Amino acid sequence: MTLKQALRRARDVLVENNVEDAPLEGELLLRHTLKIDRVQLYLELDEELTPQQEQTFRRLLERRLNGEPAAYITGRREFYGLDFNVSPAVLIPRPESELLVETALSIAKSRPLFTIADIGTGSGAIAISLALALAQSKIYATDVSAAALKVARLNCRKHGVSDRVRLLEGNLLEPLPEPVDLIVANLPYVRKSELNPQFEPPLALDGGADGTESIEQLCRQAGGKLKSGGSMLLEIGQGQREAVTAILHNIFPGGEVEVIPDLAGIDRVVVLSLSAGPVQLDRQPLHC
Ligand code: GLN
């Protein structure tokens, strides 16, 4: 069987089994089998697979048909144009979470973000994307899961940002050593009753009875950990706009709250902006 035939066969069987993005997924699995990049794959379409490669490829396809995500089979996932290592210890980065990165970068255009905290960092995809785009920022990345932080550490090394991304183990903002200019968080927000994770860590998805438990907990901790004039970006699930904006208005009555939809038109990122407050003078006013 040639590579071209293998691709076609994989696509057909994935389509038959209702796997989304069948051509791409087939390609990822074939590249993983052969340990080659995209360019090489398309240069070698007429080459023959060895019987052993055919067997490996067939096994990977079976795993995929069994529901295992391609990212866990290959151990990699692209996010914000970068390649990240993933394992079942971390949530697979989703394209809609790129909106958190884009929103953070647009804030960075209007004011300097010296310190940023990515809460519930998982694979580190958001923290590392920000570190690469904002060379002057120091980034804290927290997670309750030590296993997730191991994956994040690997990714920091892979992208050469270990010196600027500080990984901290602990619950939400608790391990943060200082207030920051920006908090970014893609916390678990799936309702417990709707939770059905077969492969991904429940810890990364389970948002409690109404899905917003972790988000609310973070908001309650944020007061002391956001600098004056700071911002917080929260990824939310479909239908959570009202609940989360109400929590923020309640905890930060003076803050400004805005909601940004993702490419599918679903409200996805809630932005809290604190006012800078009165300018602090370090000298006494003059009395004449
Ligand atoms: N977007 C993910 C999903 O729908 C949930 C991610 C999360 O809980 N942060 O599966």
Short mmCIF file of C-alpha atoms and ligand atoms in Angstrom, two decimals:
data_model
loop_
_atom_site.label_atom_id
_atom_site.label_comp_id
_atom_site.label_asym_id
_atom_site.label_seq_id
_atom_site.Cartn_x
_atom_site.Cartn_y
_atom_site.Cartn_z
CA MET A 1 0.00 0.00 0.00
CA THR A 2 1.34 3.48 -0.89
CA LEU A 3 1.13 6.47 1.44
CA LYS A 4 -1.52 7.95 -0.83
CA GLN A 5 -3.62 4.78 -0.61
CA ALA A 6 -3.15 4.66 3.16
CA LEU A 7 -4.38 8.24 3.47
CA ARG A 8 -7.42 7.53 1.34
CA ARG A 9 -8.28 4.37 3.24
CA ALA A 10 -7.92 6.13 6.60
CA ARG A 11 -10.09 9.02 5.48
CA ASP A 12 -12.84 6.69 4.25
CA VAL A 13 -12.98 4.60 7.39
CA LEU A 14 -12.90 7.70 9.64
CA VAL A 15 -15.70 9.35 7.64
CA GLU A 16 -17.76 6.15 7.84
CA ASN A 17 -17.39 6.27 11.61
CA ASN A 18 -18.38 9.94 11.83
CA VAL A 19 -14.98 11.19 12.96
CA GLU A 20 -14.75 14.94 12.41
CA ASP A 21 -11.88 16.30 10.30
CA ALA A 22 -11.30 12.81 8.92
CA PRO A 23 -8.66 13.76 6.28
CA LEU A 24 -6.58 15.72 8.80
CA GLU A 25 -6.84 13.05 11.49
CA GLY A 26 -5.82 10.32 9.03
CA GLU A 27 -2.85 12.41 8.00
CA LEU A 28 -1.76 12.99 11.61
CA LEU A 29 -1.89 9.27 12.34
CA LEU A 30 0.05 8.36 9.20
CA ARG A 31 2.70 10.98 9.94
CA HIS A 32 2.98 9.65 13.46
CA THR A 33 3.40 6.10 12.12
CA LEU A 34 6.20 7.17 9.79
CA LYS A 35 7.66 9.90 12.04
CA ILE A 36 7.65 12.41 9.20
CA ASP A 37 6.43 15.99 8.80
CA ARG A 38 3.73 17.21 6.45
CA VAL A 39 6.08 18.26 3.66
CA GLN A 40 7.84 14.92 3.66
CA LEU A 41 4.51 13.09 3.63
CA TYR A 42 3.38 14.90 0.51
CA LEU A 43 6.75 14.36 -1.19
CA GLU A 44 6.58 10.64 -0.56
CA LEU A 45 2.95 9.92 -1.47
CA ASP A 46 3.91 7.22 -3.97
CA GLU A 47 6.27 5.36 -1.62
CA GLU A 48 5.21 1.98 -0.24
CA LEU A 49 4.63 1.37 3.46
CA THR A 50 6.50 -1.62 4.88
CA PRO A 51 4.26 -4.39 6.27
CA GLN A 52 5.26 -3.32 9.75
CA GLN A 53 4.31 0.30 9.11
CA GLU A 54 0.98 -0.87 7.70
CA GLN A 55 0.33 -2.83 10.85
CA THR A 56 1.26 0.11 13.13
CA PHE A 57 -0.96 2.44 11.13
CA ARG A 58 -3.87 0.01 11.31
CA ARG A 59 -3.50 -0.19 15.11
CA LEU A 60 -3.46 3.59 15.48
CA LEU A 61 -6.58 3.86 13.34
CA GLU A 62 -8.31 1.27 15.52
CA ARG A 63 -7.50 3.31 18.61
CA ARG A 64 -8.94 6.40 16.95
CA LEU A 65 -12.09 4.51 15.95
CA ASN A 66 -12.37 3.47 19.57
CA GLY A 67 -12.78 7.11 20.49
CA GLU A 68 -9.26 7.93 21.67
CA PRO A 69 -8.39 11.48 20.55
CA ALA A 70 -5.66 11.74 17.90
CA ALA A 71 -3.78 14.16 20.16
CA TYR A 72 -3.34 11.45 22.81
CA ILE A 73 -2.39 8.83 20.22
CA THR A 74 0.28 11.06 18.69
CA GLY A 75 1.15 12.84 21.98
CA ARG A 76 0.96 16.22 20.23
CA ARG A 77 -1.44 19.01 19.43
CA GLU A 78 -1.13 22.30 17.59
CA PHE A 79 -2.31 25.44 19.38
CA TYR A 80 -1.85 29.03 18.25
CA GLY A 81 0.45 27.79 15.47
CA LEU A 82 2.76 26.01 17.93
CA ASP A 83 3.34 22.33 18.55
CA PHE A 84 2.63 21.13 22.11
CA ASN A 85 3.18 17.81 23.82
CA VAL A 86 0.05 16.43 25.41
CA SER A 87 -0.78 13.37 27.49
CA PRO A 88 -3.95 12.11 29.15
CA ALA A 89 -2.85 14.12 32.21
CA VAL A 90 -3.87 17.34 30.43
CA LEU A 91 -6.85 18.72 28.57
CA ILE A 92 -6.25 18.79 24.82
CA PRO A 93 -5.91 22.48 23.88
CA ARG A 94 -8.96 23.65 21.91
CA PRO A 95 -8.93 26.14 19.03
CA GLU A 96 -11.51 28.33 20.81
CA SER A 97 -9.04 28.90 23.66
CA GLU A 98 -6.82 30.78 21.19
CA LEU A 99 -9.29 33.63 21.79
CA LEU A 100 -7.85 33.98 25.31
CA VAL A 101 -4.39 34.46 23.82
CA GLU A 102 -5.62 36.90 21.17
CA THR A 103 -7.52 38.96 23.75
CA ALA A 104 -4.49 39.08 26.06
CA LEU A 105 -2.31 40.24 23.17
CA SER A 106 -4.75 42.98 22.25
CA ILE A 107 -4.67 44.23 25.86
CA ALA A 108 -0.87 44.14 25.73
CA LYS A 109 -0.98 46.61 22.82
CA SER A 110 -2.55 49.28 24.97
CA ARG A 111 -0.61 48.81 28.21
CA PRO A 112 2.42 46.82 29.35
CA LEU A 113 1.75 43.45 30.97
CA PHE A 114 4.74 42.93 33.22
CA THR A 115 3.27 39.93 35.00
CA ILE A 116 0.65 37.45 33.82
CA ALA A 117 -0.86 34.41 35.53
CA ASP A 118 -2.33 31.48 33.58
CA ILE A 119 -4.52 29.56 36.01
CA GLY A 120 -5.11 25.86 35.38
CA THR A 121 -2.39 25.80 32.78
CA GLY A 122 -2.59 22.10 31.86
CA SER A 123 -0.18 21.54 28.96
CA GLY A 124 0.97 25.16 29.32
CA ALA A 125 -0.29 26.02 25.83
CA ILE A 126 -1.77 29.41 26.80
CA ALA A 127 1.11 30.47 29.07
CA ILE A 128 3.74 29.49 26.51
CA SER A 129 1.93 31.14 23.58
CA LEU A 130 1.82 34.35 25.64
CA ALA A 131 5.47 34.02 26.71
CA LEU A 132 6.57 33.71 23.08
CA ALA A 133 4.47 36.67 21.93
CA LEU A 134 5.32 38.93 24.88
CA ALA A 135 9.08 38.71 25.34
CA GLN A 136 9.07 41.24 28.22
CA SER A 137 6.44 39.53 30.38
CA LYS A 138 7.00 37.26 33.33
CA ILE A 139 4.41 34.49 33.42
CA TYR A 140 3.19 32.37 36.29
CA ALA A 141 1.36 29.18 35.36
CA THR A 142 -0.49 27.26 38.06
CA ASP A 143 -2.18 23.89 38.17
CA VAL A 144 -3.41 21.59 40.94
CA SER A 145 -2.15 18.60 39.02
CA ALA A 146 1.55 17.74 39.37
CA ALA A 147 1.19 15.39 36.39
CA ALA A 148 -0.10 18.25 34.25
CA LEU A 149 2.76 20.50 35.34
CA LYS A 150 5.24 17.86 34.15
CA VAL A 151 3.77 18.15 30.66
CA ALA A 152 3.84 21.95 30.92
CA ARG A 153 7.51 21.80 31.99
CA LEU A 154 8.36 19.72 28.94
CA ASN A 155 6.58 22.22 26.69
CA CYS A 156 8.35 25.19 28.31
CA ARG A 157 11.68 23.55 27.53
CA LYS A 158 10.62 22.65 24.01
CA HIS A 159 9.75 26.30 23.31
CA GLY A 160 12.70 27.79 25.18
CA VAL A 161 10.67 29.77 27.74
CA SER A 162 11.54 27.93 30.97
CA ASP A 163 13.24 31.05 32.32
CA ARG A 164 10.12 33.24 31.92
CA VAL A 165 7.30 30.82 32.72
CA ARG A 166 7.25 29.88 36.38
CA LEU A 167 5.23 26.76 37.05
CA LEU A 168 3.48 26.61 40.42
CA GLU A 169 1.54 23.71 41.90
CA GLY A 170 -1.60 24.59 43.82
CA ASN A 171 -5.24 25.56 43.79
CA LEU A 172 -6.05 28.45 41.42
CA LEU A 173 -4.38 31.68 42.63
CA GLU A 174 -3.17 30.33 45.97
CA PRO A 175 0.43 29.64 44.89
CA LEU A 176 0.84 33.06 43.24
CA PRO A 177 3.62 35.02 45.02
CA GLU A 178 2.57 38.53 43.91
CA PRO A 179 -0.34 40.43 42.32
CA VAL A 180 -0.27 40.45 38.51
CA ASP A 181 -1.36 42.70 35.65
CA LEU A 182 -3.37 39.99 33.93
CA ILE A 183 -5.02 36.73 34.92
CA VAL A 184 -5.99 34.29 32.14
CA ALA A 185 -7.90 31.10 32.87
CA ASN A 186 -9.46 28.23 31.01
CA LEU A 187 -10.85 26.43 34.04
CA PRO A 188 -13.09 23.38 34.08
CA TYR A 189 -16.60 24.54 33.15
CA VAL A 190 -18.57 21.47 32.12
CA ARG A 191 -21.67 20.73 34.27
CA LYS A 192 -21.21 17.60 36.36
CA SER A 193 -24.38 16.10 34.88
CA GLU A 194 -23.03 16.60 31.34
CA LEU A 195 -19.61 15.24 32.11
CA ASN A 196 -18.63 12.21 30.06
CA PRO A 197 -14.87 12.20 29.77
CA GLN A 198 -13.63 8.93 28.40
CA PHE A 199 -10.08 9.97 27.86
CA GLU A 200 -9.52 13.51 29.17
CA PRO A 201 -8.88 14.20 32.89
CA PRO A 202 -12.19 14.92 34.70
CA LEU A 203 -10.26 17.37 36.88
CA ALA A 204 -9.81 19.62 33.84
CA LEU A 205 -13.48 19.55 32.83
CA ASP A 206 -15.66 19.19 35.93
CA GLY A 207 -17.11 22.58 36.81
CA GLY A 208 -19.47 21.34 39.51
CA ALA A 209 -23.28 21.28 39.50
CA ASP A 210 -23.79 24.36 37.29
CA GLY A 211 -20.37 24.33 35.63
CA THR A 212 -19.15 27.61 37.11
CA GLU A 213 -17.85 26.45 40.49
CA SER A 214 -14.12 26.81 39.73
CA ILE A 215 -14.66 30.09 37.89
CA GLU A 216 -16.52 31.50 40.88
CA GLN A 217 -13.80 30.32 43.26
CA LEU A 218 -11.17 32.02 41.10
CA CYS A 219 -13.17 35.27 41.04
CA ARG A 220 -13.36 35.20 44.84
CA GLN A 221 -9.59 34.82 45.10
CA ALA A 222 -8.80 37.41 42.41
CA GLY A 223 -9.32 40.58 44.45
CA GLY A 224 -5.98 40.42 46.21
CA LYS A 225 -4.07 39.03 43.23
CA LEU A 226 -4.91 41.61 40.55
CA LYS A 227 -3.02 44.88 40.40
CA SER A 228 -5.00 48.09 40.23
CA GLY A 229 -5.91 48.59 36.56
CA GLY A 230 -5.45 44.86 35.97
CA SER A 231 -7.60 42.53 33.86
CA MET A 232 -8.87 39.00 34.04
CA LEU A 233 -9.86 36.83 31.07
CA LEU A 234 -12.08 33.83 31.70
CA GLU A 235 -13.03 31.18 29.17
CA ILE A 236 -16.65 30.09 29.65
CA GLY A 237 -18.97 27.43 28.28
CA GLN A 238 -22.09 27.95 26.21
CA GLY A 239 -24.86 29.59 28.22
CA GLN A 240 -22.64 30.69 31.12
CA ARG A 241 -22.47 34.37 30.19
CA GLU A 242 -25.14 35.59 32.61
CA ALA A 243 -23.90 33.55 35.58
CA VAL A 244 -20.26 34.58 35.18
CA THR A 245 -20.89 38.26 34.47
CA ALA A 246 -23.19 38.37 37.53
CA ILE A 247 -20.46 36.86 39.71
CA LEU A 248 -17.98 39.47 38.47
CA HIS A 249 -20.34 42.44 38.91
CA ASN A 250 -21.05 41.22 42.39
CA ILE A 251 -17.41 40.82 43.44
CA PHE A 252 -15.99 43.76 41.46
CA PRO A 253 -18.79 46.38 41.44
CA GLY A 254 -16.42 49.01 40.03
CA GLY A 255 -15.02 46.76 37.30
CA GLU A 256 -15.93 46.75 33.63
CA VAL A 257 -17.15 43.46 32.19
CA GLU A 258 -17.21 42.56 28.50
CA VAL A 259 -17.99 39.30 26.68
CA ILE A 260 -16.32 38.19 23.46
CA PRO A 261 -17.79 35.49 21.17
CA ASP A 262 -15.65 32.83 19.50
CA LEU A 263 -15.58 32.10 15.74
CA ALA A 264 -18.73 29.98 16.09
CA GLY A 265 -20.55 32.98 17.62
CA ILE A 266 -20.65 31.42 21.11
CA ASP A 267 -19.88 33.71 24.06
CA ARG A 268 -16.47 32.41 25.03
CA VAL A 269 -14.30 34.92 26.87
CA VAL A 270 -15.39 37.18 29.71
CA VAL A 271 -13.11 40.16 30.28
CA LEU A 272 -12.94 41.96 33.61
CA SER A 273 -11.08 45.27 33.62
CA LEU A 274 -10.39 47.00 36.91
CA SER A 275 -10.11 50.75 36.86
CA ALA A 276 -6.65 52.12 37.47
CA GLY A 277 -7.90 54.03 40.51
CA PRO A 278 -6.69 57.45 41.58
CA VAL A 279 -3.13 58.27 40.62
CA GLN A 280 -0.88 57.80 43.61
CA LEU A 281 1.47 60.72 44.24
CA ASP A 282 4.57 59.87 46.18
CA ARG A 283 5.12 63.43 47.37
CA GLN A 284 2.96 65.48 49.71
CA PRO A 285 0.83 68.14 48.01
CA LEU A 286 2.32 71.61 48.42
CA HIS A 287 0.43 74.00 50.66
CA CYS A 288 1.22 77.59 49.86
N1 GLN B 1 -14.35 23.25 25.80
C1 GLN B 1 -14.23 22.03 26.56
C2 GLN B 1 -15.32 21.06 26.17
O1 GLN B 1 -16.36 21.50 25.77
C3 GLN B 1 -14.31 22.28 28.03
C4 GLN B 1 -13.06 22.85 28.51
C5 GLN B 1 -13.18 23.29 29.92
O2 GLN B 1 -13.94 22.79 30.75
N2 GLN B 1 -12.39 24.27 30.21
O3 GLN B 1 -15.13 19.87 26.26
#
